[in-house]
Coordinates of C-alpha atoms in Angstrom, one line a residue:
X7 CA -7.9 -5.3 -3.4
X8 CA -4.3 -4.9 -3.2
X9 CA -2.2 -5.2 -0.1
X10 CA 1.3 -3.4 0.2
X11 CA 3.7 -4.5 2.7
X12 CA 6.5 -2.0 3.9
X13 CA 9.3 -2.7 6.2
X14 CA 12.1 -0.8 8.0
X15 CA 15.2 -2.6 9.5
X16 CA 18.7 -2.3 9.9
X17 CA 19.5 -6.1 9.9
X18 CA 17.2 -7.1 7.6
X19 CA 15.0 -9.0 9.8
X20 CA 11.9 -6.9 9.3
X21 CA 12.2 -7.5 5.5
X22 CA 12.4 -11.4 6.0
X23 CA 9.2 -11.2 7.8
X24 CA 7.7 -8.9 5.4
X25 CA 8.6 -11.0 2.6
X26 CA 7.1 -14.1 4.4
X27 CA 4.0 -11.9 4.5
X28 CA 4.0 -11.2 1.2
X29 CA 4.3 -14.8 0.1
X30 CA 1.3 -15.6 2.6
X31 CA -1.1 -13.1 0.4
X32 CA 0.2 -14.7 -2.9
X33 CA -0.6 -17.9 -1.5
X34 CA -4.0 -16.4 -0.2
X35 CA -4.5 -15.2 -4.1
X36 CA -4.2 -11.6 -3.3
X37 CA -2.6 -8.9 -5.2
X38 CA 0.5 -7.9 -3.1
X39 CA 3.9 -6.0 -3.2
X40 CA 6.7 -5.5 -0.9
X41 CA 9.3 -2.8 -0.4
X42 CA 11.7 -0.7 2.0
X43 CA 9.6 2.4 2.7
X44 CA 12.6 4.5 1.5
X45 CA 11.7 2.9 -1.7
X46 CA 8.3 3.1 -1.7
X47 CA 6.6 5.8 -4.0
X48 CA 5.0 8.4 -1.4
X49 CA 2.6 9.6 -3.9
X50 CA 0.7 6.5 -3.8
X51 CA 0.0 6.9 0.0
X52 CA -3.1 8.7 0.3
X53 CA -4.7 6.0 -2.7
X54 CA -3.7 2.9 -0.7
X55 CA -6.6 0.8 1.1
X56 CA -4.3 -1.7 3.4
X57 CA -0.9 -1.4 4.3
X58 CA 1.1 -3.5 6.7
X59 CA 4.1 -2.4 8.3
X60 CA 7.1 -4.5 9.4
X61 CA 9.3 -2.1 11.7
X62 CA 12.3 -2.4 13.6
X63 CA 13.9 0.4 16.2
X64 CA 17.8 1.4 16.3
X65 CA 19.4 3.2 18.6
X66 CA 17.4 5.3 21.1
X67 CA 14.1 4.4 19.8
X68 CA 14.7 5.7 16.1
X69 CA 13.5 4.6 13.0
X70 CA 16.0 2.5 10.6
X71 CA 18.0 4.0 8.2
X72 CA 15.5 2.5 5.2
X73 CA 12.4 4.1 6.8
X74 CA 14.1 7.5 7.9
X75 CA 13.0 9.4 4.4
X76 CA 9.4 7.8 4.4
X77 CA 9.1 8.8 8.6
X78 CA 10.1 12.7 7.7
X79 CA 7.8 12.6 5.2
X80 CA 4.9 11.5 7.7
X81 CA 6.0 14.1 10.2
X82 CA 5.4 17.5 7.5
X83 CA 3.4 19.8 9.9
X84 CA 1.5 20.8 6.5
X85 CA 0.2 17.3 5.8
X86 CA -3.8 17.4 6.5
X87 CA -5.4 15.1 9.5
X88 CA -7.5 13.4 6.7
X89 CA -4.8 12.8 4.4
X90 CA -5.2 8.8 5.3
X91 CA -8.5 8.5 5.8
X92 CA -8.9 5.7 3.2
X93 CA -6.6 3.7 4.8
X94 CA -6.5 0.7 7.0
X95 CA -3.1 -0.5 8.2
X96 CA -1.6 -3.0 10.8
X97 CA 1.9 -2.5 12.4
X98 CA 4.2 -5.2 13.3
X99 CA 7.2 -4.1 15.9
X100 CA 10.2 -6.4 15.6
X101 CA 12.0 -5.4 18.7
X102 CA 13.9 -6.5 22.0
X103 CA 12.8 -5.7 25.2
X104 CA 16.1 -5.8 27.0
X105 CA 16.5 -2.1 25.2
X106 CA 14.8 0.4 27.0
X107 CA 13.0 1.6 24.0
X108 CA 11.4 -1.2 23.1
X109 CA 9.6 -1.1 19.7
X110 CA 9.5 2.5 19.9
X111 CA 9.5 3.5 16.2
X112 CA 6.4 0.8 15.6
X113 CA 5.0 2.8 18.2
X114 CA 5.7 6.4 17.1
X115 CA 5.1 5.3 13.4
X116 CA 1.5 4.3 14.6
X117 CA 0.7 7.4 16.7
X118 CA 1.6 9.3 13.7
X119 CA -0.7 6.9 11.1
X120 CA -3.5 7.7 13.7
X121 CA -2.8 11.3 13.7
X122 CA -3.5 11.1 9.9
X123 CA -6.6 9.9 10.2
X124 CA -5.8 6.2 9.2
X125 CA -7.8 3.3 10.8
X126 CA -6.2 0.4 12.8
X127 CA -6.6 -3.1 11.6
X128 CA -5.4 -4.9 14.4
X129 CA -3.8 -3.6 17.5
X130 CA -0.1 -3.0 17.3
X131 CA 2.4 -6.3 17.3
X132 CA 5.1 -6.0 19.5
X133 CA 7.1 -8.8 18.7
X134 CA 10.4 -9.3 21.4
X135 CA 13.3 -11.1 20.3
X136 CA 13.8 -12.1 24.3
X137 CA 10.5 -14.4 24.0
X138 CA 11.1 -18.1 24.0
X139 CA 10.1 -18.8 20.7
X140 CA 11.5 -15.6 19.4
X141 CA 9.6 -13.0 17.5
X142 CA 7.4 -16.0 15.9
X143 CA 5.5 -15.7 19.3
X144 CA 3.8 -12.5 18.5
X145 CA 4.2 -12.7 14.7
X146 CA 2.2 -15.9 13.9
X147 CA -0.8 -15.3 16.2
X148 CA -0.6 -11.4 14.9
X149 CA -0.9 -12.3 11.3
X150 CA -3.5 -14.7 11.8
X151 CA -5.6 -12.2 13.9
X152 CA -4.7 -9.8 10.4
X153 CA -6.2 -12.2 7.7
X154 CA -9.3 -12.8 10.0
X155 CA -9.9 -9.1 10.0
X156 CA -9.3 -8.4 6.4
X157 CA -11.5 -11.1 5.7
X158 CA -14.4 -9.8 7.9
X159 CA -14.1 -6.2 6.9
X160 CA -13.7 -6.4 3.3
X161 CA -15.1 -9.6 2.6
X162 CA -12.2 -11.2 0.9
X163 CA -11.2 -14.7 1.3
X164 CA -8.0 -15.3 3.2
X165 CA -8.2 -18.7 3.3
X166 CA -4.7 -20.4 1.7
X167 CA -5.1 -21.8 -1.7
X168 CA -3.0 -25.0 -1.3
X169 CA -2.6 -27.3 -4.5
X170 CA -2.0 -30.8 -4.9
X171 CA 1.1 -29.8 -6.7
X172 CA 4.0 -28.9 -4.5
X173 CA 5.5 -26.6 -6.8
X174 CA 2.7 -24.4 -6.8
X175 CA 2.4 -23.6 -3.3
X176 CA 6.3 -22.4 -3.3
X177 CA 6.3 -18.6 -4.1
X178 CA 9.5 -17.8 -5.6
X179 CA 11.1 -14.4 -5.4
X180 CA 13.6 -14.1 -7.8
X181 CA 14.7 -16.1 -10.9
X182 CA 17.9 -18.2 -10.4
X183 CA 19.8 -19.2 -13.4
X184 CA 23.1 -21.5 -13.6
X185 CA 25.4 -20.5 -16.0
X186 CA 28.4 -22.1 -17.8
X187 CA 31.5 -19.6 -17.5
X188 CA 31.9 -20.0 -21.4
X189 CA 28.5 -17.8 -21.9
X190 CA 30.2 -14.9 -19.5
X191 CA 32.9 -13.5 -22.1
X192 CA 35.3 -13.3 -19.5
X193 CA 33.3 -10.9 -17.5
X194 CA 33.4 -12.8 -14.5
X195 CA 35.8 -12.3 -11.8
X196 CA 36.2 -14.4 -8.9
X197 CA 36.1 -11.7 -6.3
X198 CA 37.2 -12.5 -2.6
X199 CA 34.3 -10.4 -1.0
X200 CA 30.8 -10.8 -2.7
X201 CA 30.1 -7.3 -0.8
X202 CA 32.7 -4.9 -2.2
X203 CA 30.2 -4.0 -4.9
X204 CA 28.3 -2.0 -2.1
X205 CA 31.4 0.1 -1.6
X206 CA 31.1 1.6 -4.8
X207 CA 27.1 2.4 -4.4
X208 CA 27.4 3.8 -0.7
X209 CA 30.3 5.9 0.7
X210 CA 29.1 5.1 4.0
X211 CA 30.3 1.4 3.6
X212 CA 34.1 0.6 4.4
X213 CA 36.8 -1.7 4.6
X214 CA 39.1 -2.5 7.4
X215 CA 42.1 -4.0 7.6
X216 CA 43.3 -6.2 10.7
X217 CA 46.1 -4.6 12.6
X218 CA 45.8 -6.2 16.1
X219 CA 43.7 -9.2 17.3
X220 CA 44.6 -9.8 21.2
X221 CA 42.8 -12.0 23.6
X222 CA 41.9 -9.9 26.7
X223 CA 41.3 -13.0 28.9
X224 CA 43.3 -15.6 30.4
X225 CA 44.3 -18.5 28.5
X226 CA 42.4 -20.8 31.2
X227 CA 39.3 -18.3 31.6
X228 CA 36.5 -20.0 30.4
X229 CA 35.6 -17.0 28.1
X230 CA 37.3 -15.6 25.1
X231 CA 37.3 -12.3 25.0
X232 CA 39.2 -10.1 22.0
X233 CA 40.5 -6.7 21.5
X234 CA 40.2 -6.4 18.1
X235 CA 41.8 -3.1 16.4
X236 CA 41.5 -2.3 12.5
X237 CA 42.7 0.4 10.2
X238 CA 40.4 2.3 7.5
X239 CA 40.9 5.5 5.6
X240 CA 38.3 8.2 5.9
X241 CA 36.2 7.3 8.8
X242 CA 34.1 9.4 11.2
X243 CA 32.9 8.1 14.3
X244 CA 32.2 9.9 17.9
X245 CA 32.2 7.8 21.2
X246 CA 29.0 6.1 21.7
X247 CA 28.8 5.0 18.1
X248 CA 28.6 1.5 16.9
X249 CA 29.7 -0.2 13.8
X250 CA 28.0 -2.7 11.8
X251 CA 30.1 -5.8 10.3
X252 CA 29.5 -8.6 8.0
X253 CA 30.7 -11.7 9.2
X254 CA 31.2 -15.1 7.0
X255 CA 30.6 -19.0 7.3
X256 CA 33.1 -20.5 8.7
X257 CA 35.1 -23.2 6.7
X258 CA 33.6 -25.9 8.7
X259 CA 30.4 -25.2 8.3
X260 CA 30.7 -24.7 4.7
X261 CA 32.1 -28.1 4.4
X262 CA 29.0 -29.4 6.1
X263 CA 26.5 -27.7 3.9
X264 CA 27.9 -29.4 1.0
X265 CA 28.4 -32.5 2.8
X266 CA 24.9 -32.8 3.9
X267 CA 23.5 -32.4 0.0
X268 CA 25.9 -35.0 -1.4
X269 CA 25.0 -37.3 1.3
X270 CA 21.6 -37.0 0.5
X271 CA 22.1 -37.2 -3.4
X272 CA 21.9 -33.4 -3.9
X273 CA 24.6 -32.8 -6.2
X274 CA 25.5 -29.1 -5.5
X275 CA 28.7 -28.0 -7.6
X276 CA 30.6 -25.3 -5.5
X277 CA 32.0 -23.9 -8.2
X278 CA 29.0 -23.4 -10.4
X279 CA 28.0 -19.8 -11.5
X280 CA 24.7 -18.7 -10.3
X281 CA 22.9 -15.5 -11.7
X282 CA 19.8 -13.8 -9.5
X283 CA 17.1 -11.4 -11.7
X284 CA 14.0 -10.0 -10.6
X285 CA 10.9 -11.8 -10.9
X286 CA 8.5 -10.8 -8.0
X287 CA 10.9 -8.7 -5.7
X288 CA 13.9 -6.4 -6.2
X289 CA 17.6 -7.8 -6.3
X290 CA 19.5 -7.0 -3.5
X291 CA 22.9 -5.3 -4.8
X292 CA 24.9 -8.2 -4.0
X293 CA 23.1 -10.6 -5.9
X294 CA 23.2 -8.6 -9.1
X295 CA 27.0 -9.9 -9.8
X296 CA 27.8 -13.2 -11.1
X297 CA 28.6 -15.3 -8.1
X298 CA 29.6 -19.1 -7.8
X299 CA 27.8 -21.2 -5.3
X300 CA 30.4 -21.5 -3.0
X301 CA 30.5 -18.0 -2.5
X302 CA 27.1 -17.5 -1.8
X303 CA 27.5 -19.9 0.9
X304 CA 30.3 -18.7 2.4
X305 CA 29.4 -15.3 2.6
X306 CA 25.3 -14.9 1.9
X307 CA 23.3 -17.6 3.2
X308 CA 23.2 -17.8 7.3
X309 CA 24.2 -21.3 7.9
X310 CA 23.7 -20.5 11.8
X311 CA 20.1 -19.4 11.4
X312 CA 17.7 -20.8 13.6
X313 CA 14.8 -22.0 11.5
X314 CA 11.4 -20.5 11.7
X315 CA 8.0 -21.7 11.5
X316 CA 8.0 -20.4 7.7
X317 CA 10.9 -22.6 6.8
X318 CA 9.0 -25.7 8.4
X319 CA 5.9 -24.8 5.9
X320 CA 8.2 -25.0 2.9
X321 CA 9.9 -28.0 3.7
X322 CA 6.3 -29.5 4.1
X323 CA 5.4 -28.5 0.6
X324 CA 8.1 -30.1 -1.3
X325 CA 8.4 -32.9 1.2
X326 CA 7.3 -36.4 0.0
X327 CA 8.0 -38.9 2.8
X328 CA 5.2 -39.5 5.0
X329 CA 6.8 -39.4 8.6
X330 CA 8.7 -36.2 7.5
X331 CA 5.7 -34.2 6.2
X332 CA 3.7 -35.0 9.1
X333 CA 6.3 -34.1 11.5
X334 CA 7.3 -30.5 9.5
X335 CA 2.9 -30.1 9.1
X336 CA 2.9 -30.4 13.2
X337 CA 5.7 -27.5 13.4
X338 CA 3.8 -25.3 11.2
X339 CA 0.2 -25.6 13.2
X340 CA -0.5 -23.4 16.4
X341 CA -0.4 -26.7 18.6
X342 CA 2.5 -27.7 17.2
X343 CA 4.6 -24.4 18.6
X344 CA 5.7 -26.1 22.0
X345 CA 7.1 -28.6 20.0
X346 CA 9.0 -26.8 17.6
X347 CA 10.4 -24.5 20.5
X348 CA 11.6 -27.9 22.0
X349 CA 13.3 -29.0 18.7
X350 CA 14.7 -25.5 17.4
X351 CA 14.7 -22.9 20.1
X352 CA 15.7 -24.8 22.9
X353 CA 19.0 -26.4 22.0
X354 CA 19.4 -23.5 19.2
X355 CA 19.2 -25.9 16.2
X356 CA 20.3 -24.5 13.0
X357 CA 19.3 -24.5 9.5
X358 CA 22.3 -27.3 8.8
X359 CA 20.7 -29.9 11.6
X360 CA 17.5 -29.4 10.1
X361 CA 18.1 -30.6 6.6
X362 CA 20.6 -33.3 8.5
X363 CA 17.5 -34.4 10.6
X364 CA 14.8 -34.6 7.6
X365 CA 17.0 -36.4 4.7
X366 CA 14.1 -37.2 2.5
X367 CA 12.9 -33.8 2.4
X368 CA 16.4 -32.6 1.9
X369 CA 17.0 -34.8 -1.2
X370 CA 14.1 -33.0 -2.8
X371 CA 15.8 -29.4 -2.4
X372 CA 17.5 -27.4 -5.4
X373 CA 19.5 -24.1 -5.4
X374 CA 16.1 -22.3 -6.5
X375 CA 14.6 -23.6 -3.6
X376 CA 17.6 -23.0 -1.5
X377 CA 17.4 -19.2 -1.8
X378 CA 13.7 -19.5 -0.5
X379 CA 14.9 -21.2 2.5
X380 CA 18.2 -19.8 3.4
X381 CA 18.3 -16.8 5.2
X382 CA 20.6 -14.0 4.6
X383 CA 23.6 -13.0 7.3
X384 CA 22.5 -10.4 9.0
X385 CA 25.5 -7.6 10.1
X386 CA 26.3 -7.7 13.8
X387 CA 26.3 -4.5 16.0
X388 CA 29.1 -3.7 17.9
X389 CA 30.1 -0.7 20.1
X390 CA 33.1 1.0 19.2
X391 CA 35.6 1.1 21.7
X392 CA 38.3 3.2 20.8
X393 CA 38.8 7.5 20.1
X394 CA 39.9 8.6 16.8
X395 CA 41.9 11.2 19.1
X396 CA 44.1 8.8 20.4
X397 CA 44.4 6.3 17.6
X398 CA 43.5 7.8 14.3
X399 CA 42.1 6.3 11.2
X400 CA 41.8 2.8 13.7
X401 CA 38.5 1.4 15.2
X402 CA 38.8 -0.8 18.5
X403 CA 36.2 -3.3 19.4
X404 CA 35.8 -5.6 22.8
X405 CA 34.3 -8.7 21.4
X406 CA 33.1 -11.8 23.5
X407 CA 33.8 -15.3 21.8
X408 CA 30.1 -16.8 21.8
X409 CA 30.4 -20.7 22.2
X410 CA 28.3 -22.9 24.8
X411 CA 26.4 -26.2 25.2
X412 CA 23.2 -27.2 24.7
X413 CA 21.8 -31.0 24.8
X414 CA 23.0 -31.2 21.0
X415 CA 26.4 -33.1 20.8
X416 CA 28.2 -29.9 18.7
X417 CA 28.6 -27.0 20.8
X418 CA 26.9 -23.6 19.4
X419 CA 28.8 -21.1 17.8
X420 CA 28.2 -17.1 17.6
X421 CA 28.9 -16.9 13.6
X422 CA 30.0 -13.0 14.2
X423 CA 32.4 -13.3 17.0
X424 CA 33.8 -16.8 16.3
X425 CA 34.6 -15.4 12.8
X426 CA 36.0 -12.1 14.1
X427 CA 38.0 -14.1 16.6
X428 CA 39.8 -16.2 14.2
X429 CA 41.2 -12.8 11.7
X430 CA 44.8 -12.3 11.8
X431 CA 46.8 -9.1 10.6
X432 CA 45.9 -7.9 7.2
X433 CA 42.6 -9.2 7.0
X434 CA 39.9 -7.2 5.8
X435 CA 36.2 -6.2 7.2
X436 CA 33.5 -4.5 5.7
X437 CA 31.8 -2.1 8.2
X438 CA 29.6 0.8 8.5
X439 CA 29.7 3.1 11.4
X440 CA 26.0 4.3 12.8
X441 CA 24.9 6.2 15.5
X442 CA 24.8 4.6 19.2
X443 CA 22.5 5.3 22.2
X444 CA 25.0 7.3 24.0
X445 CA 25.2 11.2 23.9
X446 CA 28.3 11.9 26.4
X447 CA 28.4 15.5 27.7
X448 CA 31.9 15.8 28.9
X449 CA 31.3 19.2 30.6
X450 CA 29.1 16.8 32.9
X451 CA 30.1 14.9 35.8
X452 CA 29.4 10.9 34.7
X453 CA 29.2 7.9 36.4
X454 CA 30.1 4.7 34.0
X455 CA 28.7 1.2 34.9
X456 CA 30.3 -1.2 32.5
X457 CA 30.5 -4.7 33.6
X458 CA 32.5 -7.3 31.1
X459 CA 32.6 -5.8 27.4
X460 CA 29.6 -3.3 28.8
X461 CA 33.1 -1.5 29.4
X462 CA 33.6 -0.6 25.4
X463 CA 31.7 2.7 25.0
X464 CA 33.3 4.2 28.2
X465 CA 36.8 3.1 27.0
X466 CA 35.7 5.0 23.7
X467 CA 34.4 8.0 25.9
X468 CA 37.5 8.0 28.8
X469 CA 40.1 8.1 25.9
X470 CA 38.4 10.7 24.1
X471 CA 37.9 12.9 27.0
X472 CA 41.6 12.5 28.3
X473 CA 42.9 13.1 24.6
X474 CA 41.5 16.7 25.3
X475 CA 43.8 17.2 27.9
X476 CA 40.7 17.1 30.3
X477 CA 41.3 15.7 33.7
X478 CA 38.8 12.7 34.2
X479 CA 38.4 13.3 37.7
X480 CA 34.7 14.7 37.4
X481 CA 34.3 10.8 35.9
X482 CA 33.5 7.4 37.7
X483 CA 33.9 4.2 36.1
X484 CA 32.5 1.1 37.8
X485 CA 34.1 -2.0 36.2
X486 CA 32.7 -5.5 36.7
X487 CA 34.5 -8.9 36.1
X488 CA 35.2 -12.4 37.7
X489 CA 38.5 -12.0 38.6
X490 CA 41.3 -9.5 38.4
X491 CA 43.7 -11.9 36.7
X492 CA 41.5 -13.4 34.3
X493 CA 38.8 -11.1 32.7
X494 CA 40.0 -7.5 33.5
X495 CA 39.4 -6.1 29.8
X496 CA 41.8 -3.1 29.0
X497 CA 43.3 -3.1 32.7
X498 CA 46.2 -1.2 31.8
X499 CA 44.3 1.7 29.8
X500 CA 42.2 2.1 32.6
X501 CA 44.9 2.2 35.5
X502 CA 46.7 4.3 33.4
X503 CA 43.6 7.0 33.5
X504 CA 43.2 6.5 36.9
X505 CA 46.6 7.1 37.8
X506 CA 47.5 9.8 35.1
X507 CA 44.2 11.5 34.4
X508 CA 42.3 11.3 37.8
X509 CA 39.8 8.7 36.9
X510 CA 37.7 7.5 39.8
X511 CA 37.9 3.8 39.4
X512 CA 36.2 1.0 41.0
X513 CA 36.3 -2.6 40.3
X514 CA 33.7 -5.3 41.6
X515 CA 35.8 -8.8 40.8
X516 CA 33.0 -11.3 41.4
X517 CA 34.7 -14.6 42.4
X518 CA 37.9 -13.1 43.8
X519 CA 36.7 -13.9 47.2
X520 CA 34.0 -15.8 48.9
X521 CA 31.2 -13.9 48.8
X522 CA 30.2 -12.3 45.3
X523 CA 30.8 -8.7 44.9
X524 CA 29.0 -7.0 41.8
X525 CA 29.1 -3.5 40.8
X526 CA 26.0 -2.4 42.2
X527 CA 27.6 -3.3 45.7
X528 CA 30.5 -1.1 45.0
X529 CA 28.4 1.7 44.1
X530 CA 26.6 1.2 47.4
X531 CA 30.1 1.7 49.0
X532 CA 30.5 4.7 47.2
X533 CA 27.0 6.3 47.4
X534 CA 28.4 9.5 48.9
X535 CA 30.4 10.4 45.8
X536 CA 28.0 9.4 43.3
X537 CA 25.4 11.7 45.3
X538 CA 28.0 14.1 44.6
X539 CA 28.1 13.8 41.2
X540 CA 24.4 13.8 40.6
X541 CA 23.8 16.8 42.8
X542 CA 26.2 18.8 40.4
X543 CA 23.7 17.5 37.3
X544 CA 25.8 14.3 36.5
X545 CA 24.9 11.8 34.0
X546 CA 24.9 8.0 34.6
X547 CA 25.4 5.5 31.7
X548 CA 25.6 1.8 31.8
X549 CA 26.4 -0.8 29.3
X550 CA 26.2 -4.6 29.5
X551 CA 24.3 -7.9 29.5
X552 CA 20.5 -7.2 29.8
X553 CA 19.6 -10.0 32.5
X554 CA 19.9 -8.9 36.0
X555 CA 22.5 -6.4 36.1
X556 CA 20.6 -3.1 34.7
X557 CA 18.0 -3.8 37.5
X558 CA 20.1 -4.3 40.3
X559 CA 22.1 -1.3 39.5
X560 CA 18.4 0.6 39.0
X561 CA 17.7 -0.3 42.4
X562 CA 20.5 0.4 43.9
X563 CA 20.6 3.9 42.7
X564 CA 17.0 4.1 43.8
X565 CA 18.6 3.1 47.4
X566 CA 20.8 5.3 47.2
X567 CA 18.6 8.6 46.3
X568 CA 16.9 7.2 49.7
X569 CA 19.8 7.4 51.8
X570 CA 21.2 10.1 50.9
X571 CA 18.2 12.3 50.9
X572 CA 16.2 10.5 53.5
X573 CA 13.3 10.5 50.9
X574 CA 10.6 7.7 50.5
X575 CA 11.0 5.3 48.1
X576 CA 8.3 6.6 45.9
X577 CA 9.8 9.7 45.8
X578 CA 13.4 8.1 44.7
X579 CA 11.8 6.1 42.3
X580 CA 10.5 9.4 40.8
X581 CA 13.7 11.1 41.0
X582 CA 15.5 8.2 39.0
X583 CA 13.0 8.3 36.7
X584 CA 13.0 12.1 35.9
X585 CA 16.9 11.1 35.2
X586 CA 15.3 8.5 32.4
X587 CA 13.6 11.1 31.2
X588 CA 15.9 13.9 30.6
X589 CA 18.5 11.8 29.2
X590 CA 20.6 11.5 32.3
X591 CA 20.4 7.8 32.8
X592 CA 21.0 6.4 29.6
X593 CA 21.2 2.6 29.1
X594 CA 22.6 0.0 26.4
X595 CA 21.9 -3.6 27.0
X596 CA 21.8 -7.0 25.0
X597 CA 20.5 -10.4 25.5

């Protein structure tokens, strides 16, 4: 019996998980195939017996781009309710509980499949990136349950067929060939950016040129935040939209990669040419060109990614050192997950540090195996902080540069934010624009709450509205940071909009006095004005870190309604719930 695995993902995480499930199926001796939902032949759907869906969510609970065509088909009103009566399915949702519409795409798909007669093999799995163990906390037990259910329902053995020969346990997705330059007949060109190829096949992907990269925080402030501006022709976006950017690994990380392998007697020539061709899985567009190993290490493999349980399993297969093999095996077991958490997740240990910690196993690696172990760099999303009405052909980003300490000696660095922070004038970025979560209504009163870099989408909306010669007296902006003189991002913009355009601007500088003042305290002080806005059909927009702020602000608005209307706690909570249901209280947060 064949098992089909379909994924939908904006950044590639769902694809990674789907391919891991496909490898599991192959290891169990089962016929299986895997593809993006949009690449699947929809005509085969009513003849399928088992499908496993791996689904991420974008925007306001929307399906990702490579699922939308498939989803539109399922939503056809003329589909019979018995269309999928022979289908057994499982859905694994990949989400982040800091977002209001957590795993909505998976939930909606589950509901629709049931309406069309399909039978749920196992309950919907809702993985959460916010969990200490990340998505693996749900993915691993969910998969164990699914294989057991398939075993019991269809009387199919789902025990892994593990052989003595390590190589037989490794399922390779691609054919990897190392070639000499002489055999290319001058067809190879050393391109600077390997993703340029995508631009010719997808007109949504653009190239931007850096025109300014300035620090918005004081030099002695603990955090480096950048306002990065770049120019690109023929771009189109609205306030509230986001962009995805492809970063590159740092020179330091690239050198460390090659040094680790050289120290373990694995000779990896950075200049060797690599050709990737299809074996079991469709080859990504970027890998269809001839590339040097250096280009792949710099721009395709994520040298900062945190290894997962599946990584440990593959290393276990090739390990020949008793101590290392035992430890790697422990990491793959259910009982070893706490140990894996303490080793990888708690200190944020990356793949290079794993290679360095297991030198004997690392010495058994080669380029082919690295293609199975390494994870591709995933694009990162940022809110757009500019308006095309003010700065034509420009996109501005407000980026907090991620750097922090763990128990490891080396500080942890955010891959994309640090890459962006080091860009200089005329450097290039590859990006694409996507609809964001916010839907701004300029004709209604608007209350914006944006502490820190959460201010970015509201800078976009306020500049855009001001460019229409609109007075901003029907807008309130609550901004929060630590110190007025150290991290008041885009201060000149907001003070200009307040003085010249009538913006109601209120700031909470939490560390400028003995007692801490946060945005919710300033909202409390301005409850009369806020209630006036809400009474006139106004909307609330909130953006920022998901930790405590969103709940504190929501609680303050409940108190505000209770105070201004003399209502009960329950009635005030229902009022705010109604705003949320009517899309009048919109939230965009991140962990």
